[in-house]
Short mmCIF file of C-alpha atoms and ligand atoms in Angstrom, two decimals:
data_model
loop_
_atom_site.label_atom_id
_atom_site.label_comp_id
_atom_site.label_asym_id
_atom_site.label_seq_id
_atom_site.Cartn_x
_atom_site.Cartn_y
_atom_site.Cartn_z
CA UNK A 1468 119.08 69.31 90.40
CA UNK A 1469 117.91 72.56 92.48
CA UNK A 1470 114.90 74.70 91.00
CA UNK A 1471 115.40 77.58 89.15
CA UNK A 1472 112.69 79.77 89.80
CA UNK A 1473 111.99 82.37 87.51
CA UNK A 1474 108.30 83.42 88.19
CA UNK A 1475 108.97 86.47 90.40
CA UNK A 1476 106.30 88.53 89.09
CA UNK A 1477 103.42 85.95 90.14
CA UNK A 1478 105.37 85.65 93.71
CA UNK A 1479 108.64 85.77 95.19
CA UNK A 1480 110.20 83.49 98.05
CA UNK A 1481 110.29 85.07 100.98
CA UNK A 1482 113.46 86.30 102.89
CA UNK A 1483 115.02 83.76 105.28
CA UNK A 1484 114.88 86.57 108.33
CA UNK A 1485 111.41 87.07 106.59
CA UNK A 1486 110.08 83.19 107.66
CA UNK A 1487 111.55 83.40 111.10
CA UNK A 1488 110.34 86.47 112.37
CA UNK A 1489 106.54 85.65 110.80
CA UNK A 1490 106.80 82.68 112.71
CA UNK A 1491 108.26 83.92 115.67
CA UNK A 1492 105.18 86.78 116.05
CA UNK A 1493 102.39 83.68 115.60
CA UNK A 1494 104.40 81.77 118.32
CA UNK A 1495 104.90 84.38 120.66
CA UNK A 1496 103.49 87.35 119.98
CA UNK A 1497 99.99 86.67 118.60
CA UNK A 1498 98.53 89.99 120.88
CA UNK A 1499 95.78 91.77 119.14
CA UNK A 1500 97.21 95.00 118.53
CA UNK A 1501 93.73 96.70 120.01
CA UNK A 1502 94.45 95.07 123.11
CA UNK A 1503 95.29 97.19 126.39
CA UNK A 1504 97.64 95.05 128.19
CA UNK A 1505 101.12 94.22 127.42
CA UNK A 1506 100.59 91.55 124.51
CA UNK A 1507 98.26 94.19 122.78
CA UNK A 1508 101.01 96.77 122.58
CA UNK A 1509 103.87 94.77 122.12
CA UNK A 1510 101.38 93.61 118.48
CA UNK A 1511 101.02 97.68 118.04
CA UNK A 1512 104.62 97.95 118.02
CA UNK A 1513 105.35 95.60 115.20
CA UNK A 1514 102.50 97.66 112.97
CA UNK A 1515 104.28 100.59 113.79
CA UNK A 1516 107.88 99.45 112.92
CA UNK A 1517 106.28 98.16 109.51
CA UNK A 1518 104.55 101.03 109.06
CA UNK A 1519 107.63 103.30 109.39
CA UNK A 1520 109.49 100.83 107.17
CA UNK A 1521 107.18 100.91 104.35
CA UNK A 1522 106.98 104.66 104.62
CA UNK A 1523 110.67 105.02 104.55
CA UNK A 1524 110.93 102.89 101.20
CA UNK A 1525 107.78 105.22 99.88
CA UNK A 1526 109.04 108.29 101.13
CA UNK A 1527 105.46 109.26 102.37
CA UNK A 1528 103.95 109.74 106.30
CA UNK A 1529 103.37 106.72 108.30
CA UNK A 1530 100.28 108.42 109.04
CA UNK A 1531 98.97 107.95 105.39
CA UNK A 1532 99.32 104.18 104.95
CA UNK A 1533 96.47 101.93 105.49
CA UNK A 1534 97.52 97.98 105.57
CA UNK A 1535 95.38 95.64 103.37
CA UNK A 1536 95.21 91.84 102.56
CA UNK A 1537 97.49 92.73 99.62
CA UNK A 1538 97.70 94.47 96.45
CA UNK A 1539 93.79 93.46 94.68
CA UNK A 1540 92.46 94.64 98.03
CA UNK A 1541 94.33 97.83 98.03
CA UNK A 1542 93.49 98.79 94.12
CA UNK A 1543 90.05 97.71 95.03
CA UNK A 1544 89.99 99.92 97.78
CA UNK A 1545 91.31 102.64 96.41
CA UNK A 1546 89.19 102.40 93.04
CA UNK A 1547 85.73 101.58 94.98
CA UNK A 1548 86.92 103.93 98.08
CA UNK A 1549 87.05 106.80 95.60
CA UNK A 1550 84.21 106.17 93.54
CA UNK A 1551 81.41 105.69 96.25
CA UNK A 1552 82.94 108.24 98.52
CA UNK A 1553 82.31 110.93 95.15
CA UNK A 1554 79.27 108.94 94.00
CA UNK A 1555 77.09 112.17 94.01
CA UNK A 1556 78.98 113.83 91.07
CA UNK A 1557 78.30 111.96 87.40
CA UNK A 1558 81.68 109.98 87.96
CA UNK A 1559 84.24 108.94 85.55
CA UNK A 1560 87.17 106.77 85.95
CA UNK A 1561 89.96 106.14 83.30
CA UNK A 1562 92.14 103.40 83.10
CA UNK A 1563 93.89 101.45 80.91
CA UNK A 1564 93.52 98.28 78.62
CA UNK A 1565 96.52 96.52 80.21
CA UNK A 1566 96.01 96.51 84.26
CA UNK A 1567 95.63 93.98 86.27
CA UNK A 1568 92.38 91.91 86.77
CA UNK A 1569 91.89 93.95 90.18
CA UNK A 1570 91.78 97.02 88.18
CA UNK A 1571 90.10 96.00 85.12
CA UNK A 1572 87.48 94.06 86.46
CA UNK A 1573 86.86 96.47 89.61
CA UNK A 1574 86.62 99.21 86.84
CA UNK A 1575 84.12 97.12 85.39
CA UNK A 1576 82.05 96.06 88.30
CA UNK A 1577 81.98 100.44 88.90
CA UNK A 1578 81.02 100.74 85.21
CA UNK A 1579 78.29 97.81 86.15
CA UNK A 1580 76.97 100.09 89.03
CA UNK A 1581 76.79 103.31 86.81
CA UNK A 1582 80.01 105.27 86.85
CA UNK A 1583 81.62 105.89 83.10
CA UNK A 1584 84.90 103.96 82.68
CA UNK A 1585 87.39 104.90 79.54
CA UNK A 1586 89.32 101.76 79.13
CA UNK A 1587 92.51 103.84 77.09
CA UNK A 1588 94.23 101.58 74.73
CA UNK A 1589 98.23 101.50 74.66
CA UNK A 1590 100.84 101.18 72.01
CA UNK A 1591 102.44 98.40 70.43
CA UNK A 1592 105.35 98.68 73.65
CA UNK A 1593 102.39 99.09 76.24
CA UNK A 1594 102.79 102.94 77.07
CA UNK A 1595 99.71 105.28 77.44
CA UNK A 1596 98.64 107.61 74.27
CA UNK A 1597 99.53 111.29 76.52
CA UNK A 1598 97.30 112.83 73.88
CA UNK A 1599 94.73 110.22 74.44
CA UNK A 1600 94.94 110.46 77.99
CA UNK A 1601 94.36 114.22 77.98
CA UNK A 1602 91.39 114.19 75.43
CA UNK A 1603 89.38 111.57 78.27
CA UNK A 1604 90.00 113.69 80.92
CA UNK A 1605 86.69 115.89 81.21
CA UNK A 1606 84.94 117.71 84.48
CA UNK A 1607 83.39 115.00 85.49
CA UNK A 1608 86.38 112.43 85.80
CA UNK A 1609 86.81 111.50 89.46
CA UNK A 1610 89.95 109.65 88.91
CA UNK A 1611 92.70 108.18 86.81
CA UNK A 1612 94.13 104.50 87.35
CA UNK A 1613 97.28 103.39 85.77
CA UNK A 1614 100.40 100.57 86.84
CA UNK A 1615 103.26 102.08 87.60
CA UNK A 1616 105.27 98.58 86.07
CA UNK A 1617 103.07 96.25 84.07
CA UNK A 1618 103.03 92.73 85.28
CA UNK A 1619 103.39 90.61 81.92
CA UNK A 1620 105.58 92.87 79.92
CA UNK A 1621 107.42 95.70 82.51
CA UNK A 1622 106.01 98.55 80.73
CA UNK A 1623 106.79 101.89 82.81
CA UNK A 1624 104.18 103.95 82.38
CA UNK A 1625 105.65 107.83 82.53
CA UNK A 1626 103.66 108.16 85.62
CA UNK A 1627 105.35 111.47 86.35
CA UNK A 1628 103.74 113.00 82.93
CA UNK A 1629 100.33 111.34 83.55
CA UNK A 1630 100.18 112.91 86.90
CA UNK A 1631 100.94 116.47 85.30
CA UNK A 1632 98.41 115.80 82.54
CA UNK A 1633 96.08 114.86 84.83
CA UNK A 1634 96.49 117.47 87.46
CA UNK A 1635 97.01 120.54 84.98
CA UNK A 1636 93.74 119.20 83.05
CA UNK A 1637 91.27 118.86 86.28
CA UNK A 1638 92.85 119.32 89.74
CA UNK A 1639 90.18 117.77 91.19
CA UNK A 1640 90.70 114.46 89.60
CA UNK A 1641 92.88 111.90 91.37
CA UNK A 1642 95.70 110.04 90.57
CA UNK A 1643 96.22 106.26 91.82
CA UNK A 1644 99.21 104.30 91.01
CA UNK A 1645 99.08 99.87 90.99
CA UNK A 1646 102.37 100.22 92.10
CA UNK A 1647 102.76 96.35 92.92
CA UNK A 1648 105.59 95.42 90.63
CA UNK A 1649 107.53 98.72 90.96
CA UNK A 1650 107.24 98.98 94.69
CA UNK A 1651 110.99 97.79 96.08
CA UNK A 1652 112.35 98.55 92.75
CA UNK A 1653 111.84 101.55 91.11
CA UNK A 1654 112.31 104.24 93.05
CA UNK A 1655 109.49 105.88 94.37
CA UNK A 1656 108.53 109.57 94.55
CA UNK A 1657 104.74 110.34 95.48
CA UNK A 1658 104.83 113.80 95.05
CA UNK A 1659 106.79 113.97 92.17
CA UNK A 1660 104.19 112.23 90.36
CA UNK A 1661 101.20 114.05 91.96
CA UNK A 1662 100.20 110.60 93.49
CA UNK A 1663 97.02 110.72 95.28
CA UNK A 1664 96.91 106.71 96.09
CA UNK A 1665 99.38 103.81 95.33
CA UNK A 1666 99.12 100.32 96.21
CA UNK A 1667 101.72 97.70 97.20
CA UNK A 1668 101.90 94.17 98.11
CA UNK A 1669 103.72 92.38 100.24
CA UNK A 1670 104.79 88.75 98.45
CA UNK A 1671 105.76 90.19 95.45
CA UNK A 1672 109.09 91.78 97.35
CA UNK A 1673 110.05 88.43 99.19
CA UNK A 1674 107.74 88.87 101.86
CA UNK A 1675 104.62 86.89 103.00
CA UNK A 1676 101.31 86.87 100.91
CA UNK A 1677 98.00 88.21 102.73
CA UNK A 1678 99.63 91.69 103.93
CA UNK A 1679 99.83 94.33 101.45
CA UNK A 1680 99.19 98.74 101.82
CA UNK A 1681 97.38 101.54 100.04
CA UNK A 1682 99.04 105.18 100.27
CA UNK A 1683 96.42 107.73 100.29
CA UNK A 1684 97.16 111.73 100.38
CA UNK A 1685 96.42 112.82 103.30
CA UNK A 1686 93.33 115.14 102.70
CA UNK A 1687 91.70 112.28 100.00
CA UNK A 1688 88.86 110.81 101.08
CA UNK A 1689 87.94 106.96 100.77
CA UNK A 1690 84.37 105.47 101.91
CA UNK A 1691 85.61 101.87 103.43
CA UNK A 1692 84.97 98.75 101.58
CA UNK A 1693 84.13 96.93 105.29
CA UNK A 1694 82.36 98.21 108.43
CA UNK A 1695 83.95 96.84 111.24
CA UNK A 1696 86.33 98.29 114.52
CA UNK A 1697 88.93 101.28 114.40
CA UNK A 1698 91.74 99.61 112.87
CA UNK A 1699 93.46 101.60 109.86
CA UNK A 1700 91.50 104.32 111.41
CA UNK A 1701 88.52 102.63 110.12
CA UNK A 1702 89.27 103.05 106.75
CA UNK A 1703 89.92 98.90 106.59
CA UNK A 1704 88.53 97.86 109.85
CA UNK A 1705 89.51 94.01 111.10
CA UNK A 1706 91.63 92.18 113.51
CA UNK A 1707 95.82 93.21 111.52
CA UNK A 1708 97.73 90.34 110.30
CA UNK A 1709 100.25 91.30 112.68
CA UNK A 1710 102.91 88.50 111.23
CA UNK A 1711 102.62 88.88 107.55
CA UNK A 1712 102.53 93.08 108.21
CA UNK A 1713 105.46 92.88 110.25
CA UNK A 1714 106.89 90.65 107.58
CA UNK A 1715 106.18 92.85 104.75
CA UNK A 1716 107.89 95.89 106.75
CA UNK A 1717 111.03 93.90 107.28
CA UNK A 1718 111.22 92.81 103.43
CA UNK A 1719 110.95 96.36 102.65
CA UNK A 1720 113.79 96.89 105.10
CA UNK A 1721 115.66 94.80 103.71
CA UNK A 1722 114.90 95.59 99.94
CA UNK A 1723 115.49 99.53 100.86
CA UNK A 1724 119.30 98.56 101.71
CA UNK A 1725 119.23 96.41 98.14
CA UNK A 1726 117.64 98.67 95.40
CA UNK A 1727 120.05 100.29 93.59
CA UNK A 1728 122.78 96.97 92.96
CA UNK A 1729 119.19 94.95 92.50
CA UNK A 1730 118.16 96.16 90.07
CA UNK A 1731 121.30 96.08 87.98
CA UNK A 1732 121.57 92.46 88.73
CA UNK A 1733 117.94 92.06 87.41
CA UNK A 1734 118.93 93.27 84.53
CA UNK A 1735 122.08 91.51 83.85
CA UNK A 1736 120.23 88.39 84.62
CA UNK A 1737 117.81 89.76 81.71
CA UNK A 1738 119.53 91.05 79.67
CA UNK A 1739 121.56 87.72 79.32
CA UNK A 1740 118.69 85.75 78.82
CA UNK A 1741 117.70 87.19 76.14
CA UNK A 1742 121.15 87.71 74.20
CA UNK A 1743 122.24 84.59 74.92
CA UNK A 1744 119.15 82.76 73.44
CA UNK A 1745 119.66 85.56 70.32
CA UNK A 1746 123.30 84.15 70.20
CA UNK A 1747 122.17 80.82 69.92
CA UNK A 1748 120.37 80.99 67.03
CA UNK A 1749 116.60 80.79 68.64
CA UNK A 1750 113.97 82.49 67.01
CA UNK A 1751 112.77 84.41 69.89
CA UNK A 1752 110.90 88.00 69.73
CA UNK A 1753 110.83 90.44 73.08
CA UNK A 1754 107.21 91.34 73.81
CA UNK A 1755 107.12 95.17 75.38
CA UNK A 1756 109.56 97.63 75.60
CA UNK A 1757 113.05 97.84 74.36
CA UNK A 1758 115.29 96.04 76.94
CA UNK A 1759 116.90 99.24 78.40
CA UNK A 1760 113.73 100.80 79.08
CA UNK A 1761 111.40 97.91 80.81
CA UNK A 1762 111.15 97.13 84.49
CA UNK A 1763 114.69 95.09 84.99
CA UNK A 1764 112.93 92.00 86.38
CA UNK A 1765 110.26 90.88 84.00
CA UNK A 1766 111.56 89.60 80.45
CA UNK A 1767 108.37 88.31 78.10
CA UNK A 1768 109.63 86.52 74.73
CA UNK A 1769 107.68 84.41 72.46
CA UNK A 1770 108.70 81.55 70.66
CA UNK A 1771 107.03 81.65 67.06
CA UNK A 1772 106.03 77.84 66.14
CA UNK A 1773 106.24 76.61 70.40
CA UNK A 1774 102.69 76.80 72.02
CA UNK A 1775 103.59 78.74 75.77
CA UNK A 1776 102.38 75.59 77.73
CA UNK A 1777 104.67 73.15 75.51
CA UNK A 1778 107.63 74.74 76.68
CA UNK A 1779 106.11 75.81 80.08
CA UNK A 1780 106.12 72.49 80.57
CA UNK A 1781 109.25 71.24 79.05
CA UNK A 1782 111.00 73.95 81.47
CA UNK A 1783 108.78 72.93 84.49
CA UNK A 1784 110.05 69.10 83.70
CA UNK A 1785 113.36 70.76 84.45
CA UNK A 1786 112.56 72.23 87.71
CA UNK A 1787 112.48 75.70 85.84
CA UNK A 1788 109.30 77.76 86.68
CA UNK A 1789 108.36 80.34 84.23
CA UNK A 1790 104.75 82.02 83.38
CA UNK A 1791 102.64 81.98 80.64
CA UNK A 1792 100.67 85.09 80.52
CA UNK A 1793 100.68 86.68 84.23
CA UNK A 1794 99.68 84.11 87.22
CA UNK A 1795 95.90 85.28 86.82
CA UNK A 1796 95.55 83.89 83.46
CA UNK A 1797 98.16 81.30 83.14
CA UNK A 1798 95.86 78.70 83.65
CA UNK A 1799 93.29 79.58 81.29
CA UNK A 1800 94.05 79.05 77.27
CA UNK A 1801 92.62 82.47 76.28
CA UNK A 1802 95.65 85.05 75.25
CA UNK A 1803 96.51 87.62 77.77
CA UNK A 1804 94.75 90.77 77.90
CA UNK A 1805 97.94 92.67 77.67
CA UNK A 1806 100.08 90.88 74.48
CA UNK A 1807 96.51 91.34 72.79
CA UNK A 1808 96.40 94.96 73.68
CA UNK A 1809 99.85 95.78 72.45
CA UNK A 1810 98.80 93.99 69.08
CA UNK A 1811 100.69 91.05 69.01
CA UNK A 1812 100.09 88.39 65.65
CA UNK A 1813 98.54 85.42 66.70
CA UNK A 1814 102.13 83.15 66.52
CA UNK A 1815 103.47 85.76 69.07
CA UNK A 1816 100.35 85.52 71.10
CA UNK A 1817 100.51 81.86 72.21
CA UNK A 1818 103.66 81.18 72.44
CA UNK A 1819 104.71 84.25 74.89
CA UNK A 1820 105.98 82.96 78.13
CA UNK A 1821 107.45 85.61 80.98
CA UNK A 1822 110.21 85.32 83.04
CA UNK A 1823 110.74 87.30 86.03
CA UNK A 1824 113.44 87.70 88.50
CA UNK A 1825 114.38 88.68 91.97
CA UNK A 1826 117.71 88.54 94.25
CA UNK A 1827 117.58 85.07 95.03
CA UNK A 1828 118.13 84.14 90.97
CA UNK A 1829 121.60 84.34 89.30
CA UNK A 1830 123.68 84.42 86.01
CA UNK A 1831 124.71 80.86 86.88
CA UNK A 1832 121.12 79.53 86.99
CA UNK A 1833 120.25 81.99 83.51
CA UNK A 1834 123.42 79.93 81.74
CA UNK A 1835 121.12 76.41 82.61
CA UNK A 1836 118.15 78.34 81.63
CA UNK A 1837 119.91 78.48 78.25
CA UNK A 1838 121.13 75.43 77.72
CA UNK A 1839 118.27 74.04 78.82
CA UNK A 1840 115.72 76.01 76.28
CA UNK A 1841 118.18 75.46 73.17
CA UNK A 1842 117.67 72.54 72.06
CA UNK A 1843 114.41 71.84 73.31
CA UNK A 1844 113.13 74.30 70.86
CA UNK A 1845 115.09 73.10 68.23
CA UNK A 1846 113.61 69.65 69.25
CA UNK A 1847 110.14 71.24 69.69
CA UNK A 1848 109.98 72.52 66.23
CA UNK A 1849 111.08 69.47 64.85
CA UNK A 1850 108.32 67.65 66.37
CA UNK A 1851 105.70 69.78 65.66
CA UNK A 1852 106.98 70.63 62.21
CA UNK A 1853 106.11 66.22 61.68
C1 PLP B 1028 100.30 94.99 88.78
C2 PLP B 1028 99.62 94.15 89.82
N1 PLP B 1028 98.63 94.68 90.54
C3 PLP B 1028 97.98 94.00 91.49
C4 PLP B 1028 98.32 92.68 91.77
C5 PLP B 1028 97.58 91.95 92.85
O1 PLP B 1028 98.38 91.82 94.00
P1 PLP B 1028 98.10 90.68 95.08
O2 PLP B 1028 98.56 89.40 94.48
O3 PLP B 1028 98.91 91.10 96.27
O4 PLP B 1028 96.64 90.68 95.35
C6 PLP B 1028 99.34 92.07 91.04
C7 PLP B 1028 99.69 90.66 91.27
O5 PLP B 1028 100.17 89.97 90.38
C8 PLP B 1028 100.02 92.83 90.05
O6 PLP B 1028 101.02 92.31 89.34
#
């Protein structure tokens, strides 16, 4: 029996082409890219071909990306960057209920340290109140923090409104996008949005973990988390991960030349899920947004009467890997920030489990996914019904 691996949001395996070139650059071309001689610009020369990679996926300058360890150090860059470098001025940051731990709790640490934080609540599908969103903005609010997708349920935020609302209500207050499960497949468009910073990450778009890139406007200033050398024009100073960077610009190479038939597969492979576990009688509820209108990889159903780690379990006995919660939380038993935020009854709550897919996954594997989950519920309730 081969795995069926269904837990794209928490990571993704990387690209074949992906593997071999990583390990090609730590065999023989592990220059520092700060070097003079040959070996230090041959390393240059892969930063610059994943820089121009990335920023041809992004549609932004080369000159305005700044490579991180991945997507929590890029929000926490961006967040922190902003709110030290503006520290002077009574700041205020708004985000919302349902972001990631590396925006929640880096909001929180800032709130810790004195700046004003408006955690904004969502509705029942996980999209931001507008209104609400335009009666926090105030003089003093030095920026505005929202997902572009949301990990656990695929919520799009209508980043393009939030950035008008933001912009038309206080130009001076700045717009950052966690853009780490949209990046590679949605689309994106910077200015469109009125973007000042978006973060991506590398391993969630089958390339390797530890490389990852903020997009800042050129003209926004960030104060640097780290003191250090010149790299990323000091802005993130330290010795570049020259593998896993050069990595992360081929998978976005390769996912630039994929995004449009991707993401109709993802949601095929979704979509099918779902109906076919409908069609078979299960008792199953979709957490989030409508189908149609969620991210096409990430699919969260609960199971009334089947705790999440039962059948996480079950399915993981089966060599099929799902989540329960997002990969932050899955191994704690509280409920996950975000199904709690979008008010979900307490049956729905724990027995939520997310599946997410990527390229590599098919409607082959989705059938087995079926037939597997059928009667194990059935069986499940059975049991636990005793
Ligand atoms: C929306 C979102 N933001 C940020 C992160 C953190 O990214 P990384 O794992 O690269 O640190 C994740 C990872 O799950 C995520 O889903």
């Amino acid at each position: 029996m081969t795995e069926i691996y269904l837990d794209n949001s928490a990571t993704t395996r990387p690209f074949d082409e992906v593997i071999a070139l990583c390990s090609h650059i730590q065999r023989d071309n592990y220059g520092n890219p700060s070097s003079l001689h040959a070996r230090g610009i041959a390393a240059e020369k892969l930063l610059n071909e994943a820089r121009r990679n990335i920023a041809s996926l992004l549609q932004c300058r080369e000159d305005e990306l700044y490579f991180t360890s991945g997507g929590t150090e890029a929000n926490n860059l961006a967040l922190k960057g902003i709110a030290y470098r503006r520290q002077r001025r009574d700041g205020h940051i708004i985000t919302t209920q349902i972001e990631h731990p590396s925006v929640l709790n880096c909001c929180r640490r800032l709130e810790e340290e004195g700046f004003a934080v408006s955690f904004l609540p969502v509705d029942r599908q996980g999209y931001l109140d507008l209104d609400e969103l335009s009666r926090a903005i105030r003089d003093e609010t030095i920026l505005v923090s929202t997902s572009h997708v949301n990990n656990e349920i695929g919520t799009i935020q209508p980043v393009e409104k939030i950035g008008a609302i933001i912009k038309e209500l206080n130009p001076r207050t700045l717009y950052h996008i966690d853009g780490v499960q949209s990046f590679a497949k949605i689309p994106a468009s910077l200015q469109h949005w009125q973007a000042d910073l978006y973060s991506c990450s590398a391993h969630k778009i089958h390339g390797p973990k530890g490389a990852g890139a903020l997009w800042v406007r050129k003209g926004v200033s960030l104060q640097p988390l780290f003191q250090g050398g010149e790299q990323e024009k000091t802005l993130r100073p330290g010795t570049e991960n020259t593998a896993a960077i050069a990595g992360f610009g081929l998978a976005a190479r390769i996912n630039e030349t994929l995004l449009e038939d991707n993401a109709a597969q993802l949601y095929r492979l979704k979509e099918k899920l779902y109906r076919g576990l409908q069609q078979a009688g299960v008792e199953v509820y979709l957490n989030g947004p409508p189908l149609e209108q969620a991210a096409p990889h990430i699919l969260n159903l609960s199971f009334p009467g089947i705790k999440s780690e039962v059948l996480l379990h079950f399915l993981e006995e089966n060599e099929i890997y799902v989540s329960a919660g997002s990969a932050c939380h899955s191994r704690r038993p509280e409920p996950s920030h975000v199904l709690a935020a979008i008010g979900l009854d307490e049956s729905r709550l724990f027995s939520a489990l997310r599946f997410s897919f990527s390229s590599f996954n098919n409607l082959t594997e989705i059938n087995r996914v079926i037939e597997r989950i059928v009667p194990a519920i059935r069986e499940l309730k059975t049991y636990q019904g005793r």
